Amino acid sequence: MNPGSDLPAPLAAGSSEAGAGGHPRTGTRALRIFRYRPGAAGPRYEEHDVPVGASTTVLEALRWIQIHRDRTLALRHSYFHASCGTCGLRVNGREALGCVTALRDAGTGTVTVEPMANHPVLADLVVDMTPFTERFHDGQPILRASEVPVGPQVPGAGDRTRFEDCIECGLCLSACPIAATDDSYVGPAALAFAQRLLEEPRGSDREAILAWADDDHAAWRCHAAFECTEACPSNVRPAERIMTLRREIRRGREAV
């Protein structure tokens, strides 16, 4: 969140030949940014013109503003390559990771950047992720030692879906229309995680997971809008996982 020296030299030096992110400059884009501070009268929007190149990302443009225009702009990021999920935002009303979302893909005209929806806003573009993580099922192992010997990959393994790929960015919850109206809904990421535990049962209590998911505010609250799957940057497909979880619950009921 604090300005640093991790940007390319042309940007850090404020070169007129480079756009945000150090890419060769092709023009400027106007960014309309959501601003908020606790205790303020309310949120507001602030516009900045940013020098950009053909590959400038939303995050690079925000960092340019933070360094060259307003050092008080609060935003969150880490690795710049979609592996940590910390730069989740809404860009022109759609969920996205700022680090891999190019401004050229945001259409023409002014680009509106806002914090994720359905998360408490701490300041500007930074949200509190604590309520998001608290939605997950308690008492189940998340980290496990690998049981696969080190060596060559099994042929075809690259075609398999790995639900560990969830980076817990919160974009699925931001996109979810049910979460927007029901704070008690556990949300797509937590339900996808529960389904993942059923498929990888080492140390998991299957009956406890199914009982947790079989609730009016869990698997049955989803309206299958599939907005979460559309927003997911890691191809976890949470909506499909929720549908599978419902089938598992029904099978459990029939077996009783």
mmCIF file of C-alpha atoms in Angstrom:
data_model
loop_
_atom_site.group_PDB
_atom_site.id
_atom_site.type_symbol
_atom_site.label_atom_id
_atom_site.label_comp_id
_atom_site.label_asym_id
_atom_site.label_seq_id
_atom_site.Cartn_x
_atom_site.Cartn_y
_atom_site.Cartn_z
ATOM 1 C CA MET A 1 0.000 0.000 0.000
ATOM 2 C CA ASN A 2 2.955 2.355 0.437
ATOM 3 C CA PRO A 3 4.827 3.856 -2.518
ATOM 4 C CA GLY A 4 8.121 2.087 -3.086
ATOM 5 C CA SER A 5 10.948 1.698 -5.544
ATOM 6 C CA ASP A 6 9.754 -1.515 -7.201
ATOM 7 C CA LEU A 7 8.758 0.162 -10.470
ATOM 8 C CA PRO A 8 10.826 0.216 -13.657
ATOM 9 C CA ALA A 9 13.419 2.974 -13.862
ATOM 10 C CA PRO A 10 11.621 5.096 -16.502
ATOM 11 C CA LEU A 11 8.509 5.271 -14.359
ATOM 12 C CA ALA A 12 10.380 5.876 -11.129
ATOM 13 C CA ALA A 13 12.180 8.768 -12.810
ATOM 14 C CA GLY A 14 8.967 10.190 -14.250
ATOM 15 C CA SER A 15 10.240 9.910 -17.828
ATOM 16 C CA SER A 16 8.038 11.584 -20.421
ATOM 17 C CA GLU A 17 8.980 8.810 -22.862
ATOM 18 C CA ALA A 18 7.362 6.049 -20.816
ATOM 19 C CA GLY A 19 3.851 5.299 -19.742
ATOM 20 C CA ALA A 20 2.815 3.787 -16.445
ATOM 21 C CA GLY A 21 4.701 0.557 -15.838
ATOM 22 C CA GLY A 22 7.616 1.670 -17.986
ATOM 23 C CA HIS A 23 5.890 0.660 -21.255
ATOM 24 C CA PRO A 24 6.534 2.865 -24.314
ATOM 25 C CA ARG A 25 4.043 5.677 -24.073
ATOM 26 C CA THR A 26 1.178 5.689 -26.579
ATOM 27 C CA GLY A 27 -1.139 8.236 -24.981
ATOM 28 C CA THR A 28 -3.094 8.919 -21.804
ATOM 29 C CA ARG A 29 -6.124 7.401 -20.109
ATOM 30 C CA ALA A 30 -8.400 8.975 -17.546
ATOM 31 C CA LEU A 31 -8.965 6.930 -14.386
ATOM 32 C CA ARG A 32 -11.918 7.697 -12.146
ATOM 33 C CA ILE A 33 -11.001 6.292 -8.753
ATOM 34 C CA PHE A 34 -13.150 5.592 -5.712
ATOM 35 C CA ARG A 35 -11.802 7.400 -2.638
ATOM 36 C CA TYR A 36 -12.830 6.854 0.967
ATOM 37 C CA ARG A 37 -11.388 7.385 4.421
ATOM 38 C CA PRO A 38 -12.952 6.363 7.756
ATOM 39 C CA GLY A 39 -14.538 9.382 9.364
ATOM 40 C CA ALA A 40 -14.992 11.193 6.074
ATOM 41 C CA ALA A 41 -18.388 12.580 5.130
ATOM 42 C CA GLY A 42 -18.698 9.849 2.527
ATOM 43 C CA PRO A 43 -17.010 8.312 -0.505
ATOM 44 C CA ARG A 44 -16.114 10.357 -3.555
ATOM 45 C CA TYR A 45 -14.521 9.853 -6.948
ATOM 46 C CA GLU A 46 -11.321 11.449 -8.186
ATOM 47 C CA GLU A 47 -10.027 11.592 -11.761
ATOM 48 C CA HIS A 48 -6.429 11.425 -12.970
ATOM 49 C CA ASP A 49 -4.943 11.372 -16.451
ATOM 50 C CA VAL A 50 -2.252 8.697 -16.667
ATOM 51 C CA PRO A 51 0.409 8.261 -19.380
ATOM 52 C CA VAL A 52 0.003 4.737 -20.696
ATOM 53 C CA GLY A 53 1.532 2.283 -23.106
ATOM 54 C CA ALA A 54 -0.042 -0.514 -25.110
ATOM 55 C CA SER A 55 0.398 -3.025 -22.265
ATOM 56 C CA THR A 56 -0.165 -0.811 -19.210
ATOM 57 C CA THR A 57 -2.259 -2.567 -16.576
ATOM 58 C CA VAL A 58 -4.764 -1.065 -14.183
ATOM 59 C CA LEU A 59 -2.421 -1.709 -11.261
ATOM 60 C CA GLU A 60 0.492 -0.011 -13.016
ATOM 61 C CA ALA A 61 -1.698 3.014 -13.699
ATOM 62 C CA LEU A 62 -2.784 3.144 -10.055
ATOM 63 C CA ARG A 63 0.825 2.924 -8.896
ATOM 64 C CA TRP A 64 1.725 5.790 -11.244
ATOM 65 C CA ILE A 65 -0.990 7.913 -9.638
ATOM 66 C CA GLN A 66 0.188 6.907 -6.171
ATOM 67 C CA ILE A 67 3.768 7.911 -6.891
ATOM 68 C CA HIS A 68 3.342 10.920 -9.159
ATOM 69 C CA ARG A 69 -0.009 12.442 -8.216
ATOM 70 C CA ASP A 70 -1.337 11.370 -4.826
ATOM 71 C CA ARG A 71 0.743 9.403 -2.341
ATOM 72 C CA THR A 72 -2.303 8.985 -0.074
ATOM 73 C CA LEU A 73 -4.054 6.653 -2.525
ATOM 74 C CA ALA A 74 -4.575 3.357 -0.679
ATOM 75 C CA LEU A 75 -4.325 0.176 -2.728
ATOM 76 C CA ARG A 76 -3.043 -3.329 -2.160
ATOM 77 C CA HIS A 77 -0.792 -5.510 -4.293
ATOM 78 C CA SER A 78 2.042 -8.009 -4.072
ATOM 79 C CA TYR A 79 3.433 -10.013 -6.966
ATOM 80 C CA PHE A 80 2.080 -8.437 -10.175
ATOM 81 C CA HIS A 81 1.311 -11.798 -11.844
ATOM 82 C CA ALA A 82 -2.074 -13.048 -10.611
ATOM 83 C CA SER A 83 -0.698 -15.440 -8.006
ATOM 84 C CA CYS A 84 -1.686 -13.791 -4.736
ATOM 85 C CA GLY A 85 -5.112 -12.240 -5.303
ATOM 86 C CA THR A 86 -4.349 -9.099 -3.313
ATOM 87 C CA CYS A 87 -5.133 -6.597 -6.080
ATOM 88 C CA GLY A 88 -8.769 -7.540 -6.608
ATOM 89 C CA LEU A 89 -10.832 -4.572 -7.842
ATOM 90 C CA ARG A 90 -13.828 -3.616 -9.909
ATOM 91 C CA VAL A 91 -12.914 -2.085 -13.252
ATOM 92 C CA ASN A 92 -15.840 -0.431 -15.006
ATOM 93 C CA GLY A 93 -18.160 -2.435 -12.792
ATOM 94 C CA ARG A 94 -16.567 -5.830 -13.430
ATOM 95 C CA GLU A 95 -14.367 -7.831 -11.077
ATOM 96 C CA ALA A 96 -10.714 -8.088 -12.075
ATOM 97 C CA LEU A 97 -7.160 -8.451 -10.808
ATOM 98 C CA GLY A 98 -5.496 -5.118 -11.413
ATOM 99 C CA CYS A 99 -2.095 -6.679 -12.079
ATOM 100 C CA VAL A 100 -3.188 -8.568 -15.204
ATOM 101 C CA THR A 101 -6.001 -6.352 -16.477
ATOM 102 C CA ALA A 102 -4.746 -4.182 -19.325
ATOM 103 C CA LEU A 103 -6.300 -0.760 -19.704
ATOM 104 C CA ARG A 104 -6.747 -1.473 -23.399
ATOM 105 C CA ASP A 105 -9.224 -4.203 -22.399
ATOM 106 C CA ALA A 106 -11.328 -1.766 -20.370
ATOM 107 C CA GLY A 107 -12.949 -0.224 -23.410
ATOM 108 C CA THR A 108 -12.588 3.393 -24.419
ATOM 109 C CA GLY A 109 -12.993 6.554 -22.405
ATOM 110 C CA THR A 110 -12.667 6.987 -18.657
ATOM 111 C CA VAL A 111 -11.912 3.850 -16.637
ATOM 112 C CA THR A 112 -13.710 3.650 -13.291
ATOM 113 C CA VAL A 113 -11.826 1.750 -10.585
ATOM 114 C CA GLU A 114 -13.609 0.773 -7.374
ATOM 115 C CA PRO A 115 -13.037 -1.599 -4.448
ATOM 116 C CA MET A 116 -14.602 -5.036 -4.514
ATOM 117 C CA ALA A 117 -18.266 -5.228 -3.606
ATOM 118 C CA ASN A 118 -19.627 -7.210 -0.651
ATOM 119 C CA HIS A 119 -16.476 -6.546 1.413
ATOM 120 C CA PRO A 120 -16.064 -3.812 4.061
ATOM 121 C CA VAL A 121 -14.018 -0.942 2.649
ATOM 122 C CA LEU A 122 -11.103 0.110 4.842
ATOM 123 C CA ALA A 123 -9.755 2.928 2.682
ATOM 124 C CA ASP A 124 -10.011 3.799 -1.005
ATOM 125 C CA LEU A 125 -9.463 0.532 -2.925
ATOM 126 C CA VAL A 126 -8.514 -1.586 0.103
ATOM 127 C CA VAL A 127 -11.121 -3.896 1.604
ATOM 128 C CA ASP A 128 -11.156 -5.951 4.796
ATOM 129 C CA MET A 129 -10.721 -9.624 3.857
ATOM 130 C CA THR A 130 -11.362 -10.919 7.393
ATOM 131 C CA PRO A 131 -15.113 -11.539 6.873
ATOM 132 C CA PHE A 132 -14.283 -13.373 3.645
ATOM 133 C CA THR A 133 -11.897 -15.817 5.319
ATOM 134 C CA GLU A 134 -14.261 -16.309 8.243
ATOM 135 C CA ARG A 135 -16.868 -17.759 5.872
ATOM 136 C CA PHE A 136 -14.822 -20.902 5.288
ATOM 137 C CA HIS A 137 -15.669 -24.126 7.094
ATOM 138 C CA ASP A 138 -13.777 -24.355 10.378
ATOM 139 C CA GLY A 139 -11.693 -27.231 11.617
ATOM 140 C CA GLN A 140 -10.624 -28.695 8.291
ATOM 141 C CA PRO A 141 -7.011 -29.066 7.145
ATOM 142 C CA ILE A 142 -5.964 -26.648 4.428
ATOM 143 C CA LEU A 143 -2.220 -27.299 4.280
ATOM 144 C CA ARG A 144 -1.036 -30.867 3.794
ATOM 145 C CA ALA A 145 2.298 -32.478 3.089
ATOM 146 C CA SER A 146 2.447 -33.771 -0.460
ATOM 147 C CA GLU A 147 2.104 -37.536 -0.867
ATOM 148 C CA VAL A 148 3.371 -37.443 -4.448
ATOM 149 C CA PRO A 149 7.037 -38.431 -4.831
ATOM 150 C CA VAL A 150 9.274 -35.833 -6.415
ATOM 151 C CA GLY A 151 9.886 -36.744 -10.037
ATOM 152 C CA PRO A 152 8.504 -36.472 -13.561
ATOM 153 C CA GLN A 153 4.871 -35.431 -13.953
ATOM 154 C CA VAL A 154 2.291 -38.112 -14.678
ATOM 155 C CA PRO A 155 1.267 -37.985 -18.362
ATOM 156 C CA GLY A 156 -1.975 -36.057 -18.726
ATOM 157 C CA ALA A 157 -1.721 -34.451 -15.285
ATOM 158 C CA GLY A 158 -1.687 -31.030 -16.886
ATOM 159 C CA ASP A 159 -5.243 -31.575 -18.100
ATOM 160 C CA ARG A 160 -6.626 -32.034 -14.601
ATOM 161 C CA THR A 161 -8.406 -29.294 -12.730
ATOM 162 C CA ARG A 162 -6.663 -28.260 -9.504
ATOM 163 C CA PHE A 163 -9.031 -26.578 -7.083
ATOM 164 C CA GLU A 164 -6.062 -25.620 -4.943
ATOM 165 C CA ASP A 165 -5.678 -22.902 -7.569
ATOM 166 C CA CYS A 166 -8.095 -20.698 -5.640
ATOM 167 C CA ILE A 167 -6.025 -17.656 -4.658
ATOM 168 C CA GLU A 168 -8.685 -16.373 -2.229
ATOM 169 C CA CYS A 169 -8.875 -13.047 -4.029
ATOM 170 C CA GLY A 170 -12.531 -12.512 -3.086
ATOM 171 C CA LEU A 171 -13.622 -11.589 -6.617
ATOM 172 C CA CYS A 172 -16.247 -14.348 -6.650
ATOM 173 C CA LEU A 173 -17.883 -12.919 -3.533
ATOM 174 C CA SER A 174 -17.746 -9.431 -5.007
ATOM 175 C CA ALA A 175 -19.551 -10.629 -8.135
ATOM 176 C CA CYS A 176 -22.148 -12.719 -6.293
ATOM 177 C CA PRO A 177 -25.660 -11.180 -6.433
ATOM 178 C CA ILE A 178 -26.775 -13.204 -3.389
ATOM 179 C CA ALA A 179 -23.934 -11.910 -1.211
ATOM 180 C CA ALA A 180 -25.065 -8.402 -2.104
ATOM 181 C CA THR A 181 -28.399 -8.978 -0.342
ATOM 182 C CA ASP A 182 -27.608 -11.634 2.271
ATOM 183 C CA ASP A 183 -24.660 -11.104 4.630
ATOM 184 C CA SER A 184 -25.178 -14.566 6.124
ATOM 185 C CA TYR A 185 -24.555 -16.394 2.832
ATOM 186 C CA VAL A 186 -21.207 -18.166 3.114
ATOM 187 C CA GLY A 187 -20.370 -17.431 -0.499
ATOM 188 C CA PRO A 188 -18.933 -19.248 -3.511
ATOM 189 C CA ALA A 189 -15.291 -19.516 -2.438
ATOM 190 C CA ALA A 190 -16.137 -21.180 0.866
ATOM 191 C CA LEU A 191 -18.531 -23.619 -0.807
ATOM 192 C CA ALA A 192 -16.034 -24.468 -3.557
ATOM 193 C CA PHE A 193 -13.475 -25.142 -0.840
ATOM 194 C CA ALA A 194 -15.924 -27.471 0.939
ATOM 195 C CA GLN A 195 -16.427 -29.423 -2.280
ATOM 196 C CA ARG A 196 -12.659 -29.616 -2.728
ATOM 197 C CA LEU A 197 -12.360 -31.175 0.723
ATOM 198 C CA LEU A 198 -14.880 -33.853 -0.258
ATOM 199 C CA GLU A 199 -12.759 -34.744 -3.271
ATOM 200 C CA GLU A 200 -9.534 -34.788 -1.243
ATOM 201 C CA PRO A 201 -10.648 -36.406 2.004
ATOM 202 C CA ARG A 202 -7.316 -36.807 3.813
ATOM 203 C CA GLY A 203 -8.070 -35.756 7.364
ATOM 204 C CA SER A 204 -11.460 -34.289 6.440
ATOM 205 C CA ASP A 205 -14.707 -35.054 8.253
ATOM 206 C CA ARG A 206 -17.030 -35.706 5.318
ATOM 207 C CA GLU A 207 -20.218 -35.744 7.348
ATOM 208 C CA ALA A 208 -19.357 -32.504 9.113
ATOM 209 C CA ILE A 209 -18.618 -30.790 5.798
ATOM 210 C CA LEU A 210 -21.910 -31.952 4.272
ATOM 211 C CA ALA A 211 -23.843 -30.888 7.372
ATOM 212 C CA TRP A 212 -22.220 -27.449 7.217
ATOM 213 C CA ALA A 213 -23.034 -27.059 3.507
ATOM 214 C CA ASP A 214 -26.614 -28.349 3.896
ATOM 215 C CA ASP A 215 -27.941 -25.045 5.157
ATOM 216 C CA ASP A 216 -30.286 -22.342 3.879
ATOM 217 C CA HIS A 217 -27.369 -19.883 3.897
ATOM 218 C CA ALA A 218 -24.876 -22.249 2.299
ATOM 219 C CA ALA A 219 -25.249 -24.515 -0.759
ATOM 220 C CA TRP A 220 -29.001 -23.957 -1.081
ATOM 221 C CA ARG A 221 -28.786 -20.164 -1.047
ATOM 222 C CA CYS A 222 -26.960 -20.000 -4.380
ATOM 223 C CA HIS A 223 -29.232 -19.008 -7.288
ATOM 224 C CA ALA A 224 -26.846 -20.361 -9.935
ATOM 225 C CA ALA A 225 -26.217 -16.974 -11.550
ATOM 226 C CA PHE A 226 -22.661 -18.167 -12.390
ATOM 227 C CA GLU A 227 -21.305 -14.647 -11.907
ATOM 228 C CA CYS A 228 -18.709 -16.110 -9.524
ATOM 229 C CA THR A 229 -17.360 -18.436 -12.196
ATOM 230 C CA GLU A 230 -17.216 -15.561 -14.663
ATOM 231 C CA ALA A 231 -15.218 -13.458 -12.180
ATOM 232 C CA CYS A 232 -12.801 -16.176 -11.041
ATOM 233 C CA PRO A 233 -9.269 -15.508 -12.396
ATOM 234 C CA SER A 234 -8.008 -19.025 -11.569
ATOM 235 C CA ASN A 235 -10.593 -21.226 -13.330
ATOM 236 C CA VAL A 236 -11.833 -22.705 -10.055
ATOM 237 C CA ARG A 237 -15.411 -22.582 -11.398
ATOM 238 C CA PRO A 238 -17.085 -22.121 -7.994
ATOM 239 C CA ALA A 239 -20.651 -22.218 -9.351
ATOM 240 C CA GLU A 240 -20.103 -25.661 -10.843
ATOM 241 C CA ARG A 241 -18.584 -26.796 -7.546
ATOM 242 C CA ILE A 242 -21.661 -25.621 -5.660
ATOM 243 C CA MET A 243 -23.901 -27.628 -7.999
ATOM 244 C CA THR A 244 -21.720 -30.710 -7.388
ATOM 245 C CA LEU A 245 -21.887 -30.076 -3.654
ATOM 246 C CA ARG A 246 -25.678 -30.042 -3.810
ATOM 247 C CA ARG A 247 -25.638 -33.432 -5.522
ATOM 248 C CA GLU A 248 -23.396 -34.798 -2.785
ATOM 249 C CA ILE A 249 -25.822 -33.522 -0.144
ATOM 250 C CA ARG A 250 -28.773 -35.151 -1.899
ATOM 251 C CA ARG A 251 -26.935 -38.464 -2.120
ATOM 252 C CA GLY A 252 -26.204 -38.277 1.573
ATOM 253 C CA ARG A 253 -29.857 -37.680 2.348
ATOM 254 C CA GLU A 254 -30.941 -40.617 0.173
ATOM 255 C CA ALA A 255 -28.458 -42.911 1.880
ATOM 256 C CA VAL A 256 -29.970 -42.239 5.308
#
